[in-house]
Coordinates of C-alpha atoms in Angstrom, one line a residue:
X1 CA -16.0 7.0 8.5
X2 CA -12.1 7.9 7.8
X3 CA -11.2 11.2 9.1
X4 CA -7.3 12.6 9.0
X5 CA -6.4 14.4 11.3
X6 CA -2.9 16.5 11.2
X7 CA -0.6 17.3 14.1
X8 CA -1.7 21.1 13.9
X9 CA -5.4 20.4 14.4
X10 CA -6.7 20.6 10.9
X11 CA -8.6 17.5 9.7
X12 CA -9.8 16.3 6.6
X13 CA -12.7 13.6 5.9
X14 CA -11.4 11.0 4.1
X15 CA -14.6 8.8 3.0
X16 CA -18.0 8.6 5.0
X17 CA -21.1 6.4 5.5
X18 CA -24.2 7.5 5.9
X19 CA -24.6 10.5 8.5
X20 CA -26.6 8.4 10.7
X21 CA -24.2 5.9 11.4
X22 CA -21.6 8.9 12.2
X23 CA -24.0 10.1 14.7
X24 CA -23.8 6.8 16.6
X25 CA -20.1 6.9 16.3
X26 CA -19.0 4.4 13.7
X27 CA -15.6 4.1 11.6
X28 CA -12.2 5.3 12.5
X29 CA -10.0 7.8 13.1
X30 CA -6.5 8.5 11.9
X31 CA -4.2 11.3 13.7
X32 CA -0.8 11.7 12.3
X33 CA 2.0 12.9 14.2
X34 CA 3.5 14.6 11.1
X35 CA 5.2 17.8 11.7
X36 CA 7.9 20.2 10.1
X37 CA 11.0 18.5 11.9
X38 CA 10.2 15.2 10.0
X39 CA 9.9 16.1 6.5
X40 CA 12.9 15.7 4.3
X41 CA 13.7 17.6 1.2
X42 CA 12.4 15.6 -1.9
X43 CA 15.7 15.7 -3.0
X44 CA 17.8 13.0 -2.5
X45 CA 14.8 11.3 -1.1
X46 CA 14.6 7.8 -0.7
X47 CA 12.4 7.0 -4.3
X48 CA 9.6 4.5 -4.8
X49 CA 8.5 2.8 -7.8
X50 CA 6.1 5.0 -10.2
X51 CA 7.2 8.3 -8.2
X52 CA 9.1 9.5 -10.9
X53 CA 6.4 8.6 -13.2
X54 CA 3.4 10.2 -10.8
X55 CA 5.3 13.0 -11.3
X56 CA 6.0 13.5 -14.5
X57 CA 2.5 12.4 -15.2
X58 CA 1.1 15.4 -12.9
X59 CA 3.2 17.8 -14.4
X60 CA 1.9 16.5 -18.3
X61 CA -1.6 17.4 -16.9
X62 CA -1.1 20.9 -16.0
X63 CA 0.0 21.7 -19.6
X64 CA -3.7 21.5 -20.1
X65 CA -5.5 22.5 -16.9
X66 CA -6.9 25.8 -16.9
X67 CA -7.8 25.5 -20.2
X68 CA -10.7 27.1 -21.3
X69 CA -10.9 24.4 -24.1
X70 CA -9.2 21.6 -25.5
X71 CA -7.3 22.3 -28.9
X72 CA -4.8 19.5 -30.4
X73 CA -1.7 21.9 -29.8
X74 CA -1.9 21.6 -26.2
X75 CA -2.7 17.8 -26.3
X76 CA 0.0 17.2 -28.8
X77 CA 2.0 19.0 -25.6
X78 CA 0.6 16.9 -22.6
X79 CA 0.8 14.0 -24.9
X80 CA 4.3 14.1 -25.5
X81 CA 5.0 15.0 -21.5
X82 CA 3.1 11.7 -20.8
X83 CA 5.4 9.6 -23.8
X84 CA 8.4 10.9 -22.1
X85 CA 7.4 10.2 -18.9
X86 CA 6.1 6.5 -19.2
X87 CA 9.5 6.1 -21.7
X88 CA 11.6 7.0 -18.7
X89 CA 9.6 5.0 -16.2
X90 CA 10.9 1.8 -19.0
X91 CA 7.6 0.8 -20.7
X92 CA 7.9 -1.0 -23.7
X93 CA 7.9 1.0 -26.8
X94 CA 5.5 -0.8 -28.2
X95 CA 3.4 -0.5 -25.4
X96 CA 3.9 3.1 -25.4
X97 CA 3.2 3.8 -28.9
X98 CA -0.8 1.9 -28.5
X99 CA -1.4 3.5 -25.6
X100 CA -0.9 7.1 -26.7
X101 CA -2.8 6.5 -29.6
X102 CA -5.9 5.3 -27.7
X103 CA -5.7 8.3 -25.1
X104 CA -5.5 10.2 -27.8
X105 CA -8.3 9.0 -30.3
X106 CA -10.5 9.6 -27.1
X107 CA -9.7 12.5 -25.6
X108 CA -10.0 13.8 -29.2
X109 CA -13.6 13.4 -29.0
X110 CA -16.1 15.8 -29.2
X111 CA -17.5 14.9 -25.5
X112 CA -14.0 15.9 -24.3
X113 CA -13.8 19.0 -26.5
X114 CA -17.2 20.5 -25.2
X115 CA -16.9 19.2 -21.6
X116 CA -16.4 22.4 -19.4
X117 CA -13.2 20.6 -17.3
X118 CA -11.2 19.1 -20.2
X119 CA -8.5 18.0 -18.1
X120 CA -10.9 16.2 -15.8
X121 CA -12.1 14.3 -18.7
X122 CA -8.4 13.9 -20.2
X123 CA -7.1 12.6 -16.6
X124 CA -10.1 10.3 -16.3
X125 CA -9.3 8.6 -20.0
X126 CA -6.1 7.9 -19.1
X127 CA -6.8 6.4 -15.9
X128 CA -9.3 4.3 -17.8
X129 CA -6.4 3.2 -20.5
X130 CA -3.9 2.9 -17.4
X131 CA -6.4 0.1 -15.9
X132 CA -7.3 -1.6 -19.1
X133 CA -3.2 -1.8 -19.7
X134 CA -3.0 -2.9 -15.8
X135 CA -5.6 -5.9 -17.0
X136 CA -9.0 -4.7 -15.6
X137 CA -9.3 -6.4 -12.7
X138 CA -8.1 -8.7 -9.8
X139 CA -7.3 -11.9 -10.7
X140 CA -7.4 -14.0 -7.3
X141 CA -6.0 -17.4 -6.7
X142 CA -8.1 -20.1 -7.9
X143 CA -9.3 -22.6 -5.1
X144 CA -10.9 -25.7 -5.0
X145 CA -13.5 -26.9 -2.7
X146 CA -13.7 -30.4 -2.1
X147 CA -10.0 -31.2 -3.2
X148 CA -6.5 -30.3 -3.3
X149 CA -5.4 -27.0 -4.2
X150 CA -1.8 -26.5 -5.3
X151 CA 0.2 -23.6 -6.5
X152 CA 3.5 -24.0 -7.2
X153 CA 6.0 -20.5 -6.9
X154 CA 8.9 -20.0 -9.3
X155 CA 11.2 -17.8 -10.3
X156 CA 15.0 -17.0 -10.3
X157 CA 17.1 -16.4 -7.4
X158 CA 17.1 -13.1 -5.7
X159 CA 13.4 -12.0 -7.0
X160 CA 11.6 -13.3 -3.2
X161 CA 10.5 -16.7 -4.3
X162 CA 10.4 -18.3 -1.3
X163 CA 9.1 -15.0 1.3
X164 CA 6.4 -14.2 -1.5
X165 CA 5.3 -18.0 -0.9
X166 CA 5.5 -17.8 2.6
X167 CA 3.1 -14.1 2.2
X168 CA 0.5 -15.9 0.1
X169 CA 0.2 -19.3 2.0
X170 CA -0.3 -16.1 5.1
X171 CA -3.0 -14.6 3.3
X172 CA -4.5 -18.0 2.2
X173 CA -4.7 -19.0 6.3
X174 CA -5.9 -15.6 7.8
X175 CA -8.0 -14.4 4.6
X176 CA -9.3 -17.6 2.8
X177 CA -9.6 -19.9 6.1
X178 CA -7.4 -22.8 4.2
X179 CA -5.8 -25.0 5.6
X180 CA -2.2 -24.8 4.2
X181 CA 1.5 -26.2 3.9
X182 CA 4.3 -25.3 2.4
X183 CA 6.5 -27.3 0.6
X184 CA 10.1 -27.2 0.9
X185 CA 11.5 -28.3 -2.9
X186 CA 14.1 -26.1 -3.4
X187 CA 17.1 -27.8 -2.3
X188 CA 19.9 -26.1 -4.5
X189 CA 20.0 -22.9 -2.6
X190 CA 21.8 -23.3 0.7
X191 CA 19.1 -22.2 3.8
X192 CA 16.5 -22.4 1.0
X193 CA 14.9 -25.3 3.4
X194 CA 15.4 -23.3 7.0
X195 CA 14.3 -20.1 5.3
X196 CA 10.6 -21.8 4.6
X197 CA 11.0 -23.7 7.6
X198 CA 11.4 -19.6 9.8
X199 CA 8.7 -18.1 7.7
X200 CA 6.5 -21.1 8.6
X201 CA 6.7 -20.8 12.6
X202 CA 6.3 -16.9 12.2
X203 CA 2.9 -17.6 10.1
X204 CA 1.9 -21.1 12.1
X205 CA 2.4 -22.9 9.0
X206 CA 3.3 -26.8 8.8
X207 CA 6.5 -27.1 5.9
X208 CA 7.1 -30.6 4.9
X209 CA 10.6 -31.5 3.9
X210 CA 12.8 -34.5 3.3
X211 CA 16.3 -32.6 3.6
X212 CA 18.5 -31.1 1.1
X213 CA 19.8 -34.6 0.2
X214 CA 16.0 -35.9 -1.3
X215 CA 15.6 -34.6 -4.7
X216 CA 12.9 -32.0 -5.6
X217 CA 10.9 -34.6 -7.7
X218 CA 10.5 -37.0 -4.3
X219 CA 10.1 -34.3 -1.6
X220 CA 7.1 -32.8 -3.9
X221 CA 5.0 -36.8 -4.1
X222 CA 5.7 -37.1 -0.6
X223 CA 4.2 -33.9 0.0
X224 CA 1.0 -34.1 -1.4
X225 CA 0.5 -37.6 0.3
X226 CA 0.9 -36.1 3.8
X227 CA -1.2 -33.2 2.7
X228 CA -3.8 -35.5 1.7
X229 CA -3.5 -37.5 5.0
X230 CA -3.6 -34.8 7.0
X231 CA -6.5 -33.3 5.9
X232 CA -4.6 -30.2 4.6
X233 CA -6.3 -28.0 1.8
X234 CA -3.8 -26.3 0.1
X235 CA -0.3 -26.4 -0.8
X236 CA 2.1 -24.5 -1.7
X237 CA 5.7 -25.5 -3.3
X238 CA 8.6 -23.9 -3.2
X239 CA 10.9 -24.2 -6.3
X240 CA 14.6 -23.8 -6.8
X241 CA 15.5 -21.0 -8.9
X242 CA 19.1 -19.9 -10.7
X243 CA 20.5 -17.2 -11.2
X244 CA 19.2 -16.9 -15.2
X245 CA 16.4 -19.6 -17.0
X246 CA 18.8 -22.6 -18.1
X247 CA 17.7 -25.7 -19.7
X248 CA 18.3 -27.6 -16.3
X249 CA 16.0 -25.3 -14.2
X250 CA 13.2 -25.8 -16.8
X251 CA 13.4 -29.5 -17.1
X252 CA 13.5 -29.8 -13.2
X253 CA 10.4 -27.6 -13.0
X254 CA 8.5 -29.0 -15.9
X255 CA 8.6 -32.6 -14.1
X256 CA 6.9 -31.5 -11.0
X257 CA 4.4 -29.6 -13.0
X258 CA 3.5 -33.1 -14.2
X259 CA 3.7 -34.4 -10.9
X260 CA 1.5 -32.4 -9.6
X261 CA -1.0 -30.6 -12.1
X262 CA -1.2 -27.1 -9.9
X263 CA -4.2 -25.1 -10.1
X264 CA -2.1 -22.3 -10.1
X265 CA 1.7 -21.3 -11.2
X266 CA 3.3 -18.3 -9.7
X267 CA 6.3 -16.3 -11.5
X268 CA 8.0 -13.8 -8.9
X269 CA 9.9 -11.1 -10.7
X270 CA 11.8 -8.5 -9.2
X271 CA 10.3 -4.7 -10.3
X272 CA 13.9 -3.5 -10.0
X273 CA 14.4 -5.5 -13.2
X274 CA 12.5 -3.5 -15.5
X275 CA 11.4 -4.5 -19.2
X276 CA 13.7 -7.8 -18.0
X277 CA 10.5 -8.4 -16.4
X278 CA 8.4 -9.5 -19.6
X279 CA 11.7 -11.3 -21.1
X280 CA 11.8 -13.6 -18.1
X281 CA 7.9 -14.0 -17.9
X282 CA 8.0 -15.1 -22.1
X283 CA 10.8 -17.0 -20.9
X284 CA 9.0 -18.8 -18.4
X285 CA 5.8 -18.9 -20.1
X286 CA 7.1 -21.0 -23.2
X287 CA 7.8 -23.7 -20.8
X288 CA 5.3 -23.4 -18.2
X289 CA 1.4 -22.2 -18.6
X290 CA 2.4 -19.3 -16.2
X291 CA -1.3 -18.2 -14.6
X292 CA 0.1 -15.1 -12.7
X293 CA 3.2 -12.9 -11.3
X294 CA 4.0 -12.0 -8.0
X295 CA 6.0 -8.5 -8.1
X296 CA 8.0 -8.1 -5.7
X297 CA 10.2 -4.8 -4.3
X298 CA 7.3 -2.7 -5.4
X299 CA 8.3 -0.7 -2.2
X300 CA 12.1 0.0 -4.0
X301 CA 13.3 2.5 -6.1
X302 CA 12.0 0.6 -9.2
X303 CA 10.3 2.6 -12.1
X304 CA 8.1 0.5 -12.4
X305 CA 7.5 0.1 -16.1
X306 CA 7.9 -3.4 -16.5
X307 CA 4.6 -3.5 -14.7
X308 CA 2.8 -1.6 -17.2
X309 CA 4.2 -4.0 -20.0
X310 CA 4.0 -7.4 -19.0
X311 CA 0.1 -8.2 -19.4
X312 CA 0.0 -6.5 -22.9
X313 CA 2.8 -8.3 -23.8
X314 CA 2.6 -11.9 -22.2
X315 CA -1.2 -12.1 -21.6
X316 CA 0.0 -13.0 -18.0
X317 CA -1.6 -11.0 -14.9
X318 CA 0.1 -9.2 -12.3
X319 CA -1.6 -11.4 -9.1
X320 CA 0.3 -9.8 -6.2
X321 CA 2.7 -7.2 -5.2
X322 CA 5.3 -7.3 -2.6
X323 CA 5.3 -4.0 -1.0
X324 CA 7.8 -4.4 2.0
X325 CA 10.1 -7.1 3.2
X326 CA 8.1 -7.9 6.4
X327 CA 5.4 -11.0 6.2
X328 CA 2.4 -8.9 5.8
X329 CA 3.6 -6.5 3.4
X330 CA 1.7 -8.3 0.1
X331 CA -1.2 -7.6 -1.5
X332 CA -3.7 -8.6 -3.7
X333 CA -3.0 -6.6 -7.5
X334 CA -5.6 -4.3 -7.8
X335 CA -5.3 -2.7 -11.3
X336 CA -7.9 0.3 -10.4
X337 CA -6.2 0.8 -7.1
X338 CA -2.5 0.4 -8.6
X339 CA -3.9 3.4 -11.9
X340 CA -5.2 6.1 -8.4
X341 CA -1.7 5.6 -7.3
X342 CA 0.4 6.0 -10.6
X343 CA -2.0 9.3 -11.2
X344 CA -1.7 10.5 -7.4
X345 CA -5.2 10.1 -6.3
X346 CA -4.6 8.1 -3.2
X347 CA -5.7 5.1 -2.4
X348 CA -8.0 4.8 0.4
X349 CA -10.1 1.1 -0.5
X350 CA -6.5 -0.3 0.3
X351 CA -5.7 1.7 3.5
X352 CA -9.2 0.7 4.6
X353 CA -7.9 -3.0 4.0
X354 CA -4.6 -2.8 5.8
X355 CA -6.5 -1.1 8.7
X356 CA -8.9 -3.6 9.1
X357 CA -6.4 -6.4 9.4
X358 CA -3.5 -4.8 11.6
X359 CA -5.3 -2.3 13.6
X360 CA -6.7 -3.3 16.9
X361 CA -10.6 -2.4 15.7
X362 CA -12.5 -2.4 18.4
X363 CA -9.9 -0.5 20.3
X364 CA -10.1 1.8 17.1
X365 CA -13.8 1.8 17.0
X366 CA -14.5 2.6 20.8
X367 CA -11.6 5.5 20.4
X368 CA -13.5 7.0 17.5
X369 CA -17.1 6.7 19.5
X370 CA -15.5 8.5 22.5
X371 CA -14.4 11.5 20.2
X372 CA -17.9 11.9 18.6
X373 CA -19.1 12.1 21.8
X374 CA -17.2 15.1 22.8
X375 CA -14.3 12.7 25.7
X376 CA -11.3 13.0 23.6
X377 CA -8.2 12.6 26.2
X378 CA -4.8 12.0 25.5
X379 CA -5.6 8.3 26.3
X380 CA -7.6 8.3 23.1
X381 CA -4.4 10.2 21.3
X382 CA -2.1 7.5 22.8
X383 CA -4.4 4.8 21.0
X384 CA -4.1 6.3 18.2
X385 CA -0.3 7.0 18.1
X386 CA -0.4 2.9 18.8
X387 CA -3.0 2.0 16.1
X388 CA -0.6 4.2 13.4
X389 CA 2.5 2.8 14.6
X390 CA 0.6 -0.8 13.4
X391 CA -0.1 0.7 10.1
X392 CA 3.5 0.0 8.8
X393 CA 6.0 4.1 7.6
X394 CA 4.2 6.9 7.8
X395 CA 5.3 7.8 4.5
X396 CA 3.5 4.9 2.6
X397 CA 0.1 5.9 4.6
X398 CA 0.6 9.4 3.2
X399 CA 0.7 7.6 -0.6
X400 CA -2.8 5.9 -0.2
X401 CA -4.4 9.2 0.6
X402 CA -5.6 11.5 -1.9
X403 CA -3.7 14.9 -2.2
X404 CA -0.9 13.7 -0.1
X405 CA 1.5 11.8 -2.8
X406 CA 3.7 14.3 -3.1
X407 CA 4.1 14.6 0.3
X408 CA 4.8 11.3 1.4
X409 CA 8.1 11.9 -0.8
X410 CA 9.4 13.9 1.8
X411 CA 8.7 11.9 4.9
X412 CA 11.6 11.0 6.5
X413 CA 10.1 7.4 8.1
X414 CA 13.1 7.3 10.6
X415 CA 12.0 10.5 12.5
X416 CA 8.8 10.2 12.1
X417 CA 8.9 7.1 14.0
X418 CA 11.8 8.3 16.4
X419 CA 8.9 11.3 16.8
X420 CA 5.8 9.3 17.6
X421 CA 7.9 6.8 20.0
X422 CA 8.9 10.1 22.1
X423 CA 5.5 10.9 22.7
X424 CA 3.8 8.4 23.3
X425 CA 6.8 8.3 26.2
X426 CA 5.4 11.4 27.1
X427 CA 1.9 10.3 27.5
X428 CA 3.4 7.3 28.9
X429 CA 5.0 8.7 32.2
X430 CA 1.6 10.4 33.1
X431 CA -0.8 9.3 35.7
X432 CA -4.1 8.6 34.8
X433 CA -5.7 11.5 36.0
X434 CA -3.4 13.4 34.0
X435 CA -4.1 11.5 30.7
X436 CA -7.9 12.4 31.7
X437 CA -6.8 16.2 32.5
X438 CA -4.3 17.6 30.6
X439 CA -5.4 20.7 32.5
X440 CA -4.0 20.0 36.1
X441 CA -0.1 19.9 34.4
X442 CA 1.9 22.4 36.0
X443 CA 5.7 23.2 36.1
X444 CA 6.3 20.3 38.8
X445 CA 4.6 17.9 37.1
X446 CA 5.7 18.7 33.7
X447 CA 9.3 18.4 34.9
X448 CA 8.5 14.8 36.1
X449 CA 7.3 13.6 33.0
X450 CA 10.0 15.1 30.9
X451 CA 12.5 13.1 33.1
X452 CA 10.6 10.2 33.1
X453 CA 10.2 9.8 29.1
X454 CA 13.5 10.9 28.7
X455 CA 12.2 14.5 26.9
X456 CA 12.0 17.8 27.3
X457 CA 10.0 20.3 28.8
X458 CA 9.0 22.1 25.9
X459 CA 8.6 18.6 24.4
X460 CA 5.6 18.0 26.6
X461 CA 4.2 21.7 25.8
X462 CA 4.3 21.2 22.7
X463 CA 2.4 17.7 22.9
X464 CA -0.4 19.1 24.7
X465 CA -0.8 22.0 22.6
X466 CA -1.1 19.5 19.8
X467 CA -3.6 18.0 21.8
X468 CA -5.7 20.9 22.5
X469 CA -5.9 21.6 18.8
X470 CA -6.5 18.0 18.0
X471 CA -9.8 18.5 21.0
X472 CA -10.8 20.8 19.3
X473 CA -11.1 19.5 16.1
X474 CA -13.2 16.8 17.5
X475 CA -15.7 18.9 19.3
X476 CA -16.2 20.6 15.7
X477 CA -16.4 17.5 13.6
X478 CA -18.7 16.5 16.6
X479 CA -21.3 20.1 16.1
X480 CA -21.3 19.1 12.2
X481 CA -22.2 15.5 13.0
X482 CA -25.3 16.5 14.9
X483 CA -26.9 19.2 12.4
X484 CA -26.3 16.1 10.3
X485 CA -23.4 18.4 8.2
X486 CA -20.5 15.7 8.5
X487 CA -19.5 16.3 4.9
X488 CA -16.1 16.5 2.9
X489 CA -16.1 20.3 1.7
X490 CA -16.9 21.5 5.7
X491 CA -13.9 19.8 6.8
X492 CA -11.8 20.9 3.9
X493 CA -12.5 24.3 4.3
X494 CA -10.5 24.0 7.6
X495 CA -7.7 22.8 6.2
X496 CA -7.7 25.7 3.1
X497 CA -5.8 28.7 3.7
X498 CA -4.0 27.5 6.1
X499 CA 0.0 27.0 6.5
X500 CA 0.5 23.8 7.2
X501 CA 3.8 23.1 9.6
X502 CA 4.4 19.8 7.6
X503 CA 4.9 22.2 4.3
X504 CA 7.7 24.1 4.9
X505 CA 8.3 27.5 4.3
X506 CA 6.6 28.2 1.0
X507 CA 3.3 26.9 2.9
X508 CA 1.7 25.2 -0.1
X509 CA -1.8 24.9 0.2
X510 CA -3.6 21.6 -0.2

C-alpha cells in the first residue's frame, strides 16, 4: 500500500494490495511536508519538459468534458487545441498531421459517440496513440549470457555522453548483477578520461584507460582483452564526440564498431535540442545501426517534442531518459509511463520504482506497520521526513502522482527542502521521551528545542500540530483497515471539500 499523506492531515490512498495484507501492515507510507509557505506562483516557475504541453493538452480536453454527447464541432475544437499544443511542444509536422488523423478516425466512432463519458473515451484514445507514437513498450538493453556484452555510447559533445554511460553501467551493476567496465575512448575532450575515471569510484566501477596519448582504436582492443581476462561481463565505451557529426568523428567511430561488434549502440541527444533531435539520430543512423537513444535533460525546460518524433521518424527507440544530473537520476523509457505523464495522470509504477531502490525499506516498512497499529510518534514522522528527503525535489514526486501535476509546477524545491531540514531539527533536539510524547511539551521545554534547532517557538507548535493531525489520520486509516474498508473513495472523501493550505487562496479542490 501507497498512502499520501499532506502536512494538514488529509490523506489520500495512492494504490493498494489486497486488504489482508494491509491489515498485517504491509507497503509504505509517504507524508509530505508541503505547506502554503513553499508553493511558488506558476508564473515564472522553473518549467519542465512536456509541462507546457500537459497543459495545453488538459485544457484541449475540457472543450469537451461535460458534454452530454460527442458532435464533430466540438472535436474539430479539442482537436485543433491538441494540434496547437503538440505544434508548440515542436513535434514534427508530419508527425502531427498522422497522429490527429488517427485520434480522430477513432474517437469518431460510434463506441465513442454513444459512450456516456465521451471525454473519458476521447482521453483514453489519445493516450493509446501517445504510446503507440512513444513505441509501445520498453526496449531494454540486450545482454548476453555466456559472453561479452558491449555497448558502445555516442553522441556529440555537451548531450551527457559520458555521465549517461556512467548511469547505465550503475544500473547494469545494481539492477542486472553484471559485472561491468567502462571504457575510457574518448581522448579528444580534455577531462573526458578523469571524468569516467570520478564517475567510476562514485559507482565502484573499474575504467580501463591507456592515457590521452593512446589512440581510441588501441585503448578499445586493449579493453576488451582485460575485460576478458578479468572475468568482466560487460563493457561499456566511451566515445569522443564533436561539437556537430563531421566526416572525422564518423570514420573514428565506424572503426571501433568493427573492432568490437557491440550488442548494443547508444545515441545521447540532448531534449533541449528539439526536432534537432531526429536530424542528429538520421545522422547518426546512416553511419551506424543506432539500436537506441539515451535522452538526456528530460528534467530541463525542454518541450519535449523531439521525443514524440524520433521513433516515427527514425525507427529508433527512446531506451533511457536522463532525468537529473545526479548518478541515479536515469531511467528505463517507459512509453505507457512517459503517455500518464504528458496527459497528467501521475505516475505511480515509477515512484514505486525509485522508492524501492533509494528508500531505506525496511526502515519504511516497520514505520508503516507501527502506524496501522495505532504507535505513530514523531519518531515515525522523522523517518519519514528522512525517507522523502531520499526520494530526490519534492516537486518531481508531486509529478508521478495522479492529480498533483499541476501542482508540482508551483513547488519551490529550495524551500521545501530548507522546510523539511528545519523540522526534522526540531524533532531532532527532542529527547526520546519527547519524540514518544508529544504531550509532556510545555513552554520550558518548547523553548529548549527552539534554541537548539535553531527555530522558533511557534515553529515547533506548528510541527506538532501537524503531527496531531497526521495521528489522526492514521488512527482513521487504521478503523477502515480493520472493517476491511481501506479503499480509495473513503480516503478521498477526506480530502474533498476541504481547503487545502498548499492551494492558496482560491482553495481549489482536488
Amino acid at each position: 500500500m501507497i498512502f499520501l499523506c499532506l502536512d494538514n492531515g488529509h490523506g489520500i490512498l495512492l494504490s493498494e494490495k489486497e486488504n489482508e495484507k494491509n491489515r498485517k501492515g504491509g507497503g509504505f507510507f509517504l507524508l509530505l511536508p508541503i505547506k502554503y509557505s513553499i508553493i511558488k506562483h506558476a508564473k515564472g516557475c522553473e518549467r519542465m519538459a512536456f509541462e507546457s504541453l500537459t497543459e495545453r493538452l488538459n485544457r484541449a480536453f475540457k472543450n469537451i468534458t461535460g458534454k452530454g454527447k460527442l458532435t464533430e464541432k466540438n472535436m474539430e475544437e479539442m482537436l485543433k487545441e491538441v494540434r496547437l499544443a503538440l505544434l508548440d511542444a515542436d513535434v514534427n509536422y508530419r508527425i502531427v498531421k498522422e497522429f490527429l488523423d488517427s485520434v480522430k478516425s477513432k474517437a469518431l466512432g460510434q463506441q465513442v459517440y454513444d459512450s456516456l463519458n465521451p471525454s473519458q473515451m476521447v482521453v483514453k484514445i489519445v493516450h493509446e496513440e501517445l504510446v503507440a507514437l512513444l513505441g509501445e513498450k520498453e526496449v531494454p538493453l540486450r545482454y548476453k549470457e555466456s559472453s561479452l556484452t558491449v555497448t558502445m555510447v555516442v553522441g556529440l559533445q555537451g548531450t551527457g555522453k559520458t555521465t549517461s554511460l556512467a548511469k547505465i553501467a550503475r544500473m547494469a551493476k545494481l539492477k542486472e548483477k553484471r559485472k561491468p567496465l567502462m571504457i575510457a575512448a574518448d581522448i579528444i575532450r580534455p577531462a573526458a578520461i578523469e571524468q569516467l575515471q570520478t564517475l567510476g569510484r562514485s559507482i565502484e566501477v573499474e575504467v580501463f584507460t591507456l592515457g590521452p596519448s593512446v589512440d581510441a582504436l588501441t585503448t578499445v582492443k586493449k579493453g576488451l582483452d582485460y575485460a576478458h581476462e578479468h572475468g568482466l561481463d560487460t563493457v561499456f565505451i566511451d566515445t569522443a564526440g564533436r561539437l556537430h557529426v563531421d566526416v572525422e568523428l564518423m570514420n573514428e567511430l565506424e572503426e571501433i564498431y568493427r573492432l568490437c561488434k557491440p550488442d548494443n549502440v547508444l545515441l545521447t541527444v540532448d531534449a533541449m535540442t528539439g526536432q534537432d533531435i531526429v536530424q542528429v539520430a538520421e545522422a547518426f543512423h546512416a553511419t551506424l545501426p543506432i539500436t537506441g537513444l539515451v535522452l538526456t535533460k528530460l528534467d530541463g525546460d525542454a518541450r519535449g517534442g523531439g521525443i514524440l518524433s524520433v521513433r516515427k521518424i527514425t525507427g529508433v527507440p527512446v531506451q533511457f531518459v536522463g532525468m537529473g544530473e545526479k548518478i541515479d537520476e536515469l531511467e528505463l523509457f517507459y512509453p505507457d509511463r512517459m503517455a500518464d505523464r504528458i496527459l497528467g495522470m501521475g505516475d505511480i509504477l515509477t515512484l514505486v520504482e525509485q522508492a524501492q531502490e533509494k528508500m531505506d525499506m525496511k526502515a519504511a516498512e516497520d514505520s508503516a506497520k507501527r502506524m496501522m497499529q495505532g504507535q505513530f510518534t514523531l519518531e515515525d514522522m522523522l523517518v519519514q521526513f528522512e525517507q522523502i528527503g531520499k526520494m530526490g525535489p519534492l516537486g518531481g514526486l508531486m509529478k508521478m502522482i495522479p492529480g498533483f501535476s499541476q501542482l508540482a509546477n508551483q513547488i519551490n524545491d529550495a524551500e521545501a527542502e530548507k522546510s523539511m531540514k528545519r523540522q526534522k531539527a526540531i524533532i531532532q533536539s527532542m529527547t526520546r521521551q519527547e519524540r514518544q510524547d508529544p504531550g509532556i511539551l510545555r513552554a520550558s521545554r518548547k523553548n529548549r528545542i527552539a534554541r537548539g534547532s535553531g527555530t522558533s517557538v511557534q515553529e515547533v507548535n506548528r510541527l506538532i500540530n501537524q503531527f496531531e493531525k497526521m495521528k489522526q489520520t492514521m488512527k482513521q486509516i487504521q478503523a477502515m483497515s480493520k472493517h476491511g474498508n481501506m479503499n480509495m473513495n473513503a480516503l478521498m472523501k477526506q480530502a474533498q471539500g476541504q481547503r487545502m493550505p498548499m492551494m492558496g487562496k482560491r482553495g481549489r479542490r482536488w
